[in-house]
Coordinates of C-alpha atoms (C1' of nucleotides) in Angstrom, one line a residue:
Chain X
M1 CA 4.7 -22.5 -31.6
T2 CA 1.7 -24.3 -30.2
K3 CA 0.8 -21.4 -27.9
D4 CA -2.1 -19.3 -29.1
Q5 CA -3.7 -18.3 -25.9
T6 CA -0.6 -16.9 -24.3
V7 CA -0.5 -14.2 -26.8
V8 CA -1.6 -10.8 -25.4
R9 CA -5.2 -10.4 -26.1
P10 CA -6.0 -6.8 -25.0
G11 CA -9.7 -7.3 -25.0
E12 CA -9.7 -10.0 -22.4
A13 CA -6.4 -10.8 -20.8
G14 CA -4.1 -7.8 -20.7
G15 CA -0.7 -8.2 -19.1
Q16 CA 0.1 -10.2 -16.1
A17 CA -2.1 -12.9 -14.7
F18 CA -2.2 -11.5 -11.2
E19 CA -3.2 -8.1 -12.7
R20 CA -6.3 -9.7 -14.1
V21 CA -7.2 -10.6 -10.6
L22 CA -6.4 -7.1 -9.3
R23 CA -8.6 -5.6 -11.9
W24 CA -11.4 -8.1 -11.2
V25 CA -11.5 -7.1 -7.6
D26 CA -10.8 -3.5 -8.2
D27 CA -13.8 -3.2 -10.6
R28 CA -16.1 -4.8 -8.1
I29 CA -15.0 -2.6 -5.3
L30 CA -15.1 0.6 -7.3
S31 CA -18.5 -0.2 -8.7
G32 CA -19.8 -0.9 -5.2
E33 CA -20.6 -4.5 -6.0
L34 CA -18.1 -5.6 -3.3
R35 CA -18.7 -4.0 0.1
V36 CA -17.2 -4.2 3.5
G37 CA -18.0 -7.6 5.0
D38 CA -18.5 -9.3 1.7
H39 CA -16.6 -12.4 0.8
L40 CA -14.3 -12.9 -2.1
P41 CA -14.8 -16.2 -3.9
P42 CA -12.6 -19.0 -2.6
E43 CA -9.1 -18.8 -4.2
R44 CA -9.5 -22.0 -6.1
E45 CA -12.8 -20.9 -7.6
L46 CA -11.6 -17.4 -8.4
A47 CA -8.6 -18.9 -10.1
K48 CA -10.8 -21.1 -12.2
T49 CA -13.1 -18.3 -13.0
L50 CA -10.4 -16.0 -14.2
G51 CA -8.4 -18.7 -15.9
V52 CA -5.3 -18.1 -13.9
S53 CA -3.4 -20.2 -11.4
R54 CA -4.1 -20.1 -7.7
A55 CA -0.7 -18.6 -7.1
A56 CA -1.6 -15.6 -9.2
V57 CA -4.8 -15.2 -7.2
R58 CA -2.9 -15.3 -3.9
E59 CA -0.4 -12.7 -5.1
A60 CA -3.3 -10.4 -5.9
V61 CA -4.9 -11.1 -2.5
R62 CA -1.6 -10.1 -0.8
T63 CA -1.7 -6.8 -2.6
F64 CA -5.1 -6.0 -1.3
Q65 CA -4.1 -7.2 2.1
A66 CA -1.2 -4.8 2.0
Q67 CA -3.7 -2.0 1.4
G68 CA -5.9 -3.0 4.3
V69 CA -8.7 -3.9 2.0
V70 CA -9.1 -7.6 2.7
R71 CA -8.6 -10.0 5.5
S72 CA -7.9 -13.7 5.1
A73 CA -8.9 -16.5 7.6
V74 CA -8.6 -20.2 7.3
G75 CA -11.2 -22.6 8.5
A76 CA -14.8 -23.1 7.6
G77 CA -18.0 -21.2 8.0
A78 CA -18.9 -17.5 7.6
A79 CA -15.8 -16.2 9.4
A80 CA -13.4 -18.1 7.1
G81 CA -12.3 -17.1 3.7
T82 CA -11.1 -13.8 2.3
T83 CA -13.3 -10.9 3.5
V84 CA -13.5 -7.3 2.4
T85 CA -12.5 -5.1 5.3
A86 CA -11.4 -1.5 5.7
V87 CA -8.6 -1.1 8.1
P88 CA -6.2 1.3 6.3
A89 CA -4.4 2.6 9.4
H90 CA -1.9 -0.2 9.5
A91 CA -1.4 -0.1 5.8
L92 CA -0.8 3.6 5.8
T93 CA 1.6 3.4 8.6
R94 CA 3.6 0.7 7.0
L95 CA 3.7 2.6 3.7
L96 CA 4.8 5.9 5.2
R97 CA 7.3 4.3 7.5
L98 CA 9.1 2.5 4.7
H99 CA 9.2 5.6 2.5
V100 CA 10.4 7.7 5.3
A101 CA 13.1 5.2 6.0
L102 CA 14.1 5.3 2.3
A103 CA 14.5 9.0 2.7
N104 CA 12.0 9.4 -0.1
F105 CA 10.0 11.6 2.1
P106 CA 12.5 13.9 3.9
L107 CA 11.7 14.4 7.5
P108 CA 11.2 18.2 7.2
D109 CA 8.6 17.5 4.5
V110 CA 6.9 15.0 6.8
V111 CA 7.0 17.5 9.7
E112 CA 5.3 20.2 7.5
V113 CA 2.5 17.9 6.4
R114 CA 2.2 16.6 9.9
I115 CA 1.6 20.1 11.2
S116 CA -1.2 20.6 8.7
L117 CA -2.9 17.4 9.6
E118 CA -2.5 17.8 13.4
R119 CA -3.8 21.3 13.2
L120 CA -6.9 19.9 11.6
S121 CA -7.1 17.0 14.1
A122 CA -6.7 19.4 17.1
R123 CA -9.3 21.7 15.7
L124 CA -11.8 18.9 15.2
A125 CA -11.0 17.3 18.5
S126 CA -11.8 20.5 20.3
R127 CA -15.3 20.1 19.0
H128 CA -15.8 16.4 19.0
A129 CA -13.7 14.8 21.8
S130 CA -15.8 12.7 24.1
D131 CA -15.3 12.3 27.8
D132 CA -13.6 8.9 27.1
D133 CA -11.3 10.5 24.6
V134 CA -10.3 13.2 27.1
D135 CA -9.8 10.6 29.8
G136 CA -7.4 8.7 27.6
M137 CA -5.4 11.8 26.9
R138 CA -5.3 12.7 30.6
Q139 CA -3.9 9.2 31.4
L140 CA -1.2 9.6 28.7
L141 CA -0.3 13.0 30.1
D142 CA 0.0 11.6 33.6
H143 CA 2.1 8.7 32.3
M144 CA 4.5 11.1 30.6
A145 CA 4.6 13.2 33.9
Q146 CA 6.2 10.3 35.8
P147 CA 9.6 11.5 37.0
G148 CA 12.6 9.6 35.5
I149 CA 10.6 8.1 32.7
E150 CA 12.6 6.4 30.1
R151 CA 13.0 8.1 26.7
E152 CA 11.5 5.2 24.7
E153 CA 8.6 5.0 27.1
F154 CA 8.0 8.7 26.9
N155 CA 8.2 8.6 23.1
D156 CA 5.6 5.9 22.9
A157 CA 3.3 7.8 25.2
D158 CA 4.0 11.0 23.2
T159 CA 3.0 9.2 20.0
A160 CA -0.1 7.8 21.6
F161 CA -1.1 11.2 22.8
H162 CA -1.0 12.7 19.4
V163 CA -2.7 9.7 18.0
A164 CA -5.4 10.0 20.7
I165 CA -6.1 13.6 19.6
A166 CA -6.4 12.5 16.0
A167 CA -8.6 9.6 16.9
S168 CA -11.0 11.8 18.8
A169 CA -11.4 14.2 15.8
G170 CA -14.2 12.3 14.3
N171 CA -12.5 12.3 11.0
L172 CA -11.2 8.9 10.2
L173 CA -9.0 9.9 7.4
A174 CA -7.4 12.7 9.3
A175 CA -7.0 10.3 12.3
D176 CA -5.4 7.5 10.3
L177 CA -3.1 9.8 8.4
T178 CA -2.0 11.6 11.5
A179 CA -1.4 8.4 13.3
A180 CA 0.5 6.9 10.4
M181 CA 2.6 10.1 10.1
R182 CA 3.5 10.2 13.8
E183 CA 4.1 6.5 13.8
S184 CA 6.4 6.7 10.8
M185 CA 8.5 9.2 12.7
R186 CA 8.7 7.2 15.8
L187 CA 12.1 5.7 15.2
P188 CA 13.7 8.8 13.9
I189 CA 12.4 10.8 16.8
L190 CA 13.5 8.1 19.2
D191 CA 17.0 8.3 17.7
R192 CA 17.1 12.0 18.4
F193 CA 15.7 11.6 21.9
R194 CA 18.7 9.3 22.6
R195 CA 21.2 11.8 21.4
I196 CA 19.9 14.7 23.3
D197 CA 21.9 16.3 26.1
G198 CA 19.5 18.5 28.0
W199 CA 16.9 15.7 28.2
E200 CA 15.3 16.9 31.5
H201 CA 14.8 20.4 30.1
V202 CA 13.4 19.1 26.8
I203 CA 11.0 16.8 28.4
D204 CA 9.6 19.5 30.6
E205 CA 9.0 21.7 27.6
L206 CA 7.2 18.9 25.9
R207 CA 5.1 18.2 29.0
H208 CA 4.2 21.9 29.2
D209 CA 3.2 22.0 25.5
H210 CA 1.0 18.9 25.9
E211 CA -0.8 20.3 28.9
A212 CA -1.6 23.5 27.1
I213 CA -2.9 21.5 24.1
Y214 CA -5.0 19.3 26.3
A215 CA -6.4 22.4 28.0
A216 CA -7.3 24.0 24.8
I217 CA -9.0 20.9 23.5
T218 CA -11.0 20.3 26.6
D219 CA -12.1 23.9 26.6
G220 CA -13.2 23.7 23.0
Q221 CA -10.8 26.4 21.9
A222 CA -10.2 25.1 18.4
D223 CA -8.1 27.9 17.2
D224 CA -5.9 27.9 20.2
A225 CA -5.5 24.1 20.0
A226 CA -4.5 24.3 16.4
R227 CA -2.0 27.1 17.1
L228 CA -0.5 25.3 20.1
V229 CA -0.1 22.1 18.2
E230 CA 1.8 23.8 15.4
D231 CA 4.0 25.6 17.9
H232 CA 4.6 22.5 19.8
I233 CA 5.7 20.4 16.8
R234 CA 7.8 23.2 15.4
R235 CA 9.5 23.8 18.7
A236 CA 10.1 20.1 19.4
W237 CA 11.4 19.6 15.9
Q238 CA 13.8 22.5 16.2
T239 CA 15.1 21.2 19.5
L240 CA 15.5 17.7 18.1
G241 CA 16.5 18.5 14.6
V242 CA 19.1 21.2 15.1
G243 CA 20.8 19.5 18.1
A244 CA 21.0 19.4 21.8
P245 CA 20.8 22.8 23.6
S246 CA 23.8 24.4 25.2
Chain C
M1 CA 1.8 -36.1 15.3
T2 CA 5.0 -36.3 13.5
K3 CA 5.4 -32.6 13.0
D4 CA 8.0 -31.0 15.1
Q5 CA 9.3 -28.2 13.0
T6 CA 6.0 -26.8 11.9
V7 CA 5.3 -25.8 15.5
V8 CA 5.6 -22.1 16.0
R9 CA 9.1 -21.3 17.2
P10 CA 8.9 -17.6 18.2
G11 CA 12.6 -17.1 18.3
E12 CA 13.2 -17.9 14.6
A13 CA 10.2 -18.5 12.5
G14 CA 7.2 -16.7 13.7
G15 CA 3.9 -17.0 12.0
Q16 CA 3.5 -17.3 8.3
A17 CA 6.2 -18.0 5.8
F18 CA 5.7 -14.9 3.7
E19 CA 5.8 -12.8 6.9
R20 CA 9.3 -14.0 7.5
V21 CA 10.2 -12.5 4.1
L22 CA 8.3 -9.3 4.9
R23 CA 10.3 -8.9 8.1
W24 CA 13.6 -9.7 6.4
V25 CA 13.1 -6.9 3.9
D26 CA 11.5 -4.6 6.4
D27 CA 14.4 -4.9 8.7
R28 CA 16.9 -4.1 6.0
I29 CA 15.0 -1.1 4.8
L30 CA 14.4 0.3 8.2
S31 CA 18.0 -0.2 9.2
G32 CA 19.2 1.6 6.1
E33 CA 20.9 -1.5 4.8
L34 CA 18.7 -1.6 1.7
R35 CA 18.5 1.7 -0.1
V36 CA 16.8 3.0 -3.2
G37 CA 18.4 1.4 -6.2
D38 CA 19.7 -1.6 -4.4
H39 CA 18.7 -5.1 -5.6
L40 CA 16.9 -7.7 -3.6
P41 CA 18.4 -11.1 -3.9
P42 CA 16.9 -13.2 -6.7
E43 CA 13.7 -14.9 -5.6
R44 CA 15.1 -18.4 -5.7
E45 CA 18.1 -17.4 -3.6
L46 CA 16.1 -15.4 -1.1
A47 CA 13.7 -18.4 -0.7
K48 CA 16.6 -20.7 0.0
T49 CA 18.2 -18.2 2.4
L50 CA 15.0 -17.8 4.5
G51 CA 14.0 -21.5 4.2
V52 CA 10.7 -20.7 2.5
S53 CA 9.2 -21.5 -0.9
R54 CA 9.6 -19.2 -3.8
A55 CA 5.9 -18.7 -3.8
A56 CA 6.1 -17.2 -0.3
V57 CA 8.8 -14.8 -1.4
R58 CA 6.7 -13.7 -4.4
E59 CA 3.8 -13.0 -2.2
A60 CA 5.9 -10.8 0.0
V61 CA 7.4 -9.0 -3.0
R62 CA 3.8 -8.2 -4.2
T63 CA 3.2 -6.6 -0.9
F64 CA 6.2 -4.3 -1.3
Q65 CA 5.2 -3.7 -4.8
A66 CA 1.8 -2.6 -3.7
Q67 CA 3.5 -0.1 -1.4
G68 CA 5.6 1.3 -4.2
V69 CA 8.8 0.2 -2.5
V70 CA 10.1 -2.3 -5.1
R71 CA 10.0 -2.8 -8.8
S72 CA 10.4 -6.1 -10.6
A73 CA 11.8 -6.6 -14.0
V74 CA 12.6 -9.8 -15.9
G75 CA 15.7 -10.4 -18.0
A76 CA 19.4 -10.3 -17.3
G77 CA 21.8 -7.6 -16.2
A78 CA 21.7 -4.7 -13.8
A79 CA 18.3 -3.5 -14.8
A80 CA 16.7 -6.9 -14.2
G81 CA 15.6 -8.4 -10.9
T82 CA 13.7 -6.8 -8.0
T83 CA 14.9 -3.3 -7.2
V84 CA 14.2 -1.1 -4.3
T85 CA 12.4 2.0 -5.6
A86 CA 10.4 4.8 -4.0
V87 CA 7.3 5.7 -6.0
P88 CA 4.6 5.9 -3.4
A89 CA 2.2 8.2 -5.4
H90 CA 0.6 5.3 -7.3
A91 CA 0.4 3.2 -4.2
L92 CA -1.2 6.0 -2.2
T93 CA -3.7 6.7 -4.9
R94 CA -4.8 3.1 -5.1
L95 CA -5.1 2.8 -1.4
L96 CA -7.2 5.9 -1.0
R97 CA -9.3 5.3 -4.0
L98 CA -10.3 1.8 -2.7
H99 CA -11.0 3.0 0.8
V100 CA -13.0 5.9 -0.5
A101 CA -15.0 3.5 -2.7
L102 CA -15.6 1.3 0.4
A103 CA -17.0 4.4 2.1
N104 CA -14.6 3.8 4.8
F105 CA -13.4 7.4 4.4
P106 CA -16.6 9.4 4.0
L107 CA -16.3 12.1 1.3
P108 CA -16.8 15.0 3.7
D109 CA -13.9 13.7 5.7
V110 CA -11.8 13.5 2.6
V111 CA -12.7 17.0 1.6
E112 CA -11.7 18.4 5.0
V113 CA -8.3 16.7 4.8
R114 CA -7.9 17.7 1.2
I115 CA -8.4 21.3 2.2
S116 CA -5.7 21.1 4.8
L117 CA -3.3 19.6 2.4
E118 CA -4.1 21.8 -0.5
R119 CA -3.8 24.9 1.6
L120 CA -0.3 23.7 2.5
S121 CA 0.5 22.9 -1.2
A122 CA -0.8 26.2 -2.4
R123 CA 1.2 28.1 0.2
L124 CA 4.4 26.2 -0.7
A125 CA 3.8 26.5 -4.4
S126 CA 3.5 30.3 -4.0
R127 CA 7.1 30.3 -2.8
H128 CA 8.6 27.5 -4.9
A129 CA 6.8 27.2 -8.2
S130 CA 9.2 27.3 -11.1
D131 CA 8.5 28.9 -14.5
D132 CA 7.9 25.4 -15.9
D133 CA 5.4 24.7 -13.1
V134 CA 3.6 27.9 -13.8
D135 CA 3.5 27.2 -17.5
G136 CA 2.0 23.8 -16.9
M137 CA -0.8 25.4 -14.8
R138 CA -1.4 28.0 -17.4
Q139 CA -1.9 25.3 -20.1
L140 CA -4.3 23.4 -17.9
L141 CA -6.3 26.6 -17.3
D142 CA -6.4 27.4 -21.0
H143 CA -7.5 23.8 -21.6
M144 CA -10.3 24.2 -19.1
A145 CA -11.3 27.5 -20.7
Q146 CA -12.3 25.9 -24.0
P147 CA -15.9 26.5 -24.7
G148 CA -18.1 23.4 -24.7
I149 CA -15.5 21.2 -23.0
E150 CA -16.8 17.8 -22.0
R151 CA -17.4 17.2 -18.3
E152 CA -15.0 14.3 -18.1
E153 CA -12.3 16.2 -19.9
F154 CA -12.8 19.2 -17.6
N155 CA -12.7 17.0 -14.6
D156 CA -9.4 15.5 -15.7
A157 CA -7.8 18.9 -16.3
D158 CA -9.2 20.1 -13.0
T159 CA -7.6 17.2 -11.2
A160 CA -4.3 17.8 -13.1
F161 CA -4.4 21.5 -12.1
H162 CA -4.6 20.7 -8.4
V163 CA -2.0 18.0 -8.8
A164 CA 0.2 20.5 -10.6
I165 CA 0.0 22.9 -7.7
A166 CA 0.9 20.1 -5.3
A167 CA 3.8 19.0 -7.5
S168 CA 5.3 22.4 -7.6
A169 CA 5.2 22.7 -3.8
G170 CA 8.6 21.2 -3.4
N171 CA 7.3 18.9 -0.7
L172 CA 7.0 15.4 -2.1
L173 CA 4.8 14.1 0.6
A174 CA 2.4 16.9 0.4
A175 CA 2.4 16.6 -3.4
D176 CA 1.8 12.8 -3.4
L177 CA -0.9 13.0 -0.7
T178 CA -2.7 15.8 -2.4
A179 CA -2.5 14.1 -5.8
A180 CA -3.7 10.8 -4.3
M181 CA -6.5 12.6 -2.5
R182 CA -7.8 14.4 -5.5
E183 CA -7.4 11.3 -7.7
S184 CA -9.3 9.2 -5.3
M185 CA -12.2 11.7 -5.6
R186 CA -12.1 11.7 -9.4
L187 CA -14.8 9.3 -10.0
P188 CA -17.2 10.5 -7.3
I189 CA -16.7 14.1 -8.5
L190 CA -17.3 13.1 -12.1
D191 CA -20.5 11.4 -11.0
R192 CA -21.7 14.6 -9.6
F193 CA -20.5 16.6 -12.6
R194 CA -22.8 14.4 -14.7
R195 CA -25.8 15.0 -12.6
I196 CA -25.5 18.7 -12.4
D197 CA -28.1 21.0 -14.1
G198 CA -26.5 24.4 -14.2
W199 CA -23.3 23.1 -15.7
E200 CA -22.4 26.2 -17.6
H201 CA -22.8 28.3 -14.5
V202 CA -20.8 25.9 -12.3
I203 CA -17.9 25.6 -14.7
D204 CA -17.6 29.3 -15.0
E205 CA -17.4 29.6 -11.2
L206 CA -14.7 26.9 -11.2
R207 CA -12.7 28.7 -13.9
H208 CA -12.9 31.9 -12.0
D209 CA -11.7 30.2 -8.8
H210 CA -8.8 28.6 -10.6
E211 CA -7.7 31.8 -12.2
A212 CA -7.7 33.6 -8.9
I213 CA -5.6 30.8 -7.3
Y214 CA -3.2 30.8 -10.3
A215 CA -2.8 34.6 -9.9
A216 CA -2.1 34.3 -6.2
I217 CA 0.5 31.6 -6.7
T218 CA 2.3 33.4 -9.5
D219 CA 2.3 36.6 -7.4
G220 CA 3.8 34.7 -4.4
Q221 CA 0.8 35.6 -2.2
A222 CA 0.9 32.5 -0.1
D223 CA -1.8 33.5 2.4
D224 CA -4.1 34.5 -0.4
A225 CA -3.5 31.3 -2.3
A226 CA -4.2 29.2 0.7
R227 CA -7.4 31.0 1.4
L228 CA -8.6 30.9 -2.2
V229 CA -7.9 27.2 -2.4
E230 CA -10.0 26.5 0.7
D231 CA -12.8 28.7 -0.5
H232 CA -12.7 27.1 -3.9
I233 CA -12.9 23.5 -2.6
R234 CA -15.6 24.4 -0.1
R235 CA -17.7 26.2 -2.7
A236 CA -17.3 23.5 -5.3
W237 CA -18.1 20.8 -2.8
Q238 CA -21.2 22.6 -1.7
T239 CA -22.3 23.0 -5.2
L240 CA -21.7 19.4 -6.1
G241 CA -22.6 17.8 -2.8
V242 CA -25.9 19.5 -2.0
G243 CA -27.2 19.2 -5.5
A244 CA -27.7 21.2 -8.6
P245 CA -28.7 24.9 -8.2
S246 CA -32.3 25.9 -9.1
Chain U
dA1 C1' 39.6 -5.4 -37.2
dG2 C1' 35.0 -4.5 -37.0
dA3 C1' 30.1 -5.3 -37.3
dC4 C1' 26.6 -8.4 -37.1
dG5 C1' 23.9 -12.4 -35.5
dC6 C1' 23.4 -16.4 -32.4
dT7 C1' 23.7 -18.7 -28.1
dT8 C1' 23.5 -18.8 -23.2
dA9 C1' 22.6 -17.9 -18.6
dG10 C1' 19.9 -15.8 -15.2
dT11 C1' 15.9 -13.3 -14.0
dG12 C1' 10.8 -12.8 -12.9
dG13 C1' 6.0 -14.8 -14.4
dT14 C1' 3.1 -18.6 -14.4
dC15 C1' 1.3 -23.0 -13.7
dA16 C1' -0.2 -27.7 -11.9
dG17 C1' -0.7 -30.6 -8.2
dA18 C1' -0.1 -31.9 -3.8
dC19 C1' -0.3 -31.8 1.2
dC20 C1' -1.0 -29.3 5.8
dA21 C1' -3.6 -26.7 9.5
dC22 C1' -7.5 -25.0 10.8
dT23 C1' -12.6 -24.4 11.7
dA24 C1' -17.8 -24.8 11.7
dG25 C1' -21.1 -27.8 11.3
dA26 C1' -23.0 -32.3 10.7
dT27 C1' -23.0 -36.8 12.4
dC28 C1' -22.8 -40.4 15.5
dG29 C1' -22.6 -42.4 19.9
dA30 C1' -23.4 -43.0 25.0
Chain V
dT1 C1' -29.7 -34.7 25.6
dC2 C1' -25.1 -33.9 25.3
dG3 C1' -20.7 -34.9 24.2
dA4 C1' -17.0 -36.6 21.0
dT5 C1' -15.9 -37.5 16.4
dC6 C1' -15.9 -37.0 11.5
dT7 C1' -16.1 -34.2 7.3
dA8 C1' -15.8 -30.7 4.0
dG9 C1' -14.1 -26.5 2.7
dT10 C1' -10.9 -22.8 3.5
dG11 C1' -6.3 -20.4 3.3
dG12 C1' -1.1 -21.6 3.9
dT13 C1' 2.8 -23.8 1.9
dC14 C1' 5.7 -26.4 -0.8
dT15 C1' 7.8 -28.6 -5.0
dG16 C1' 9.2 -28.7 -9.5
dA17 C1' 8.6 -27.5 -13.8
dC18 C1' 8.3 -24.5 -17.9
dC19 C1' 7.9 -19.8 -20.3
dA20 C1' 9.3 -15.0 -21.8
dC21 C1' 12.5 -11.9 -21.6
dT22 C1' 17.1 -9.5 -21.6
dA23 C1' 22.1 -8.5 -21.4
dA24 C1' 26.3 -10.2 -22.4
dG25 C1' 29.4 -13.3 -24.3
dC26 C1' 30.9 -15.7 -28.3
dG27 C1' 31.3 -16.7 -32.6
dT28 C1' 31.2 -15.9 -37.7
dC29 C1' 31.2 -13.4 -41.7
dT30 C1' 32.5 -9.2 -44.1

DNA sequence: AGACGCTTAGTGGTCAGACCACTAGATCGA
DNA sequence: TCGATCTAGTGGTCTGACCACTAAGCGTCT
């Protein structure tokens, strides 16, 4: 029994080594001491400071990386090291996609939440969409309008269209959540696309819906845009979810 | 230049070692091969299988842990090892809280999204809330009704009340997101609570709002509940955001 | 025969120390 | 002056070891 510092000392240590690192960084972010663009101390130094191994520090860094909160880069100079960032979109997408795949979030639930968010996005986009935003949507619509387009290609453009609306909403959280939500449904939707019989009919319906949404947004008709988006998602989901028509 | 296997071989390796582990687990979750309750191989075995070090495996596991997708436990037997789980609430909360603290998601944006989600939650709760759910809300309301309650205690009960509504909605995603959203605003709101002058007046207004929401939910008035929740959040936010009255 | 206690194997948690790949900037040379 | 080279500091990775914990097997004692 030579150990006397491995014993849990609530006042200072507290649980796992890598959690000490988590808390150290957490505290500094929540208190505003660490801001976007700031550097974390080098791993070796942080390990020494907190009295843990470098491996523990790295595990904690991976945690923050998974949350889109830091970015690591090798090399020397200002660009190198571990930097505080704020790119949650990817992290949110990953998280939702995994949990959707685990059937923890049933698709009908996701659809319902998605409707809420996309209603908001469409409403905001009607007011804030810039000319560039509108151009981007137009291009996606034209792309989806190509005759004989493959289902996967259409699905990607469809996803991009909904994401474009969210991105132009001027509300980053709504945009990121909407994008993550639609992205997390990409595979399940594509699966259903592949199984569908009346593909040509379905795709025409989708195109029509999209055009109407586009028109409402460019006209600044927020209420219409919200309603059309909801109808669109519900209709599409019913078509895809229940099964192929006829 | 003796290295010849460290060179990037896109077909098999591909980037960082721990990313290989990420992809391995990702693939198996997205394909449905790994389901909730299943075990990952032991770290040592997985490391050997993928040709990486155990440290790389651990970093990847931390990533999934941060997303609420796996749970690790030491020991022997069926309960030990790394298990696939699905507890995204904590992960979502952490993620949002950090990004809100980094001011990546401005509070007004969060409020707007929160309104959308809580409208949905309130609407669903009006239809699905069980007797137990209602009891829980009632207790929280009674707790908040205590005269002379501390601001922090009130804030916690307030958070819990909104979370309780979300939890009774029967839509896990909406519930988790709503909870994460409100939780991520806990500190900022508490800060504003502390700065407020007309505290007694404010708290009475909040109590009144809550009672009205509670009544609408228990009466099954979905539209009313949604409207009341929106009004409540907007009013509270205006009171807290703009500054103390008079 | 049963209940209790000990041993054991296998798991994640942690650590120390080493080397590699990469990069910006300093240094040195033509 | 400008280019090539060197250097220091960073994250990325690996190895091999030990610790703490837990369930289950095994034994002994009652």
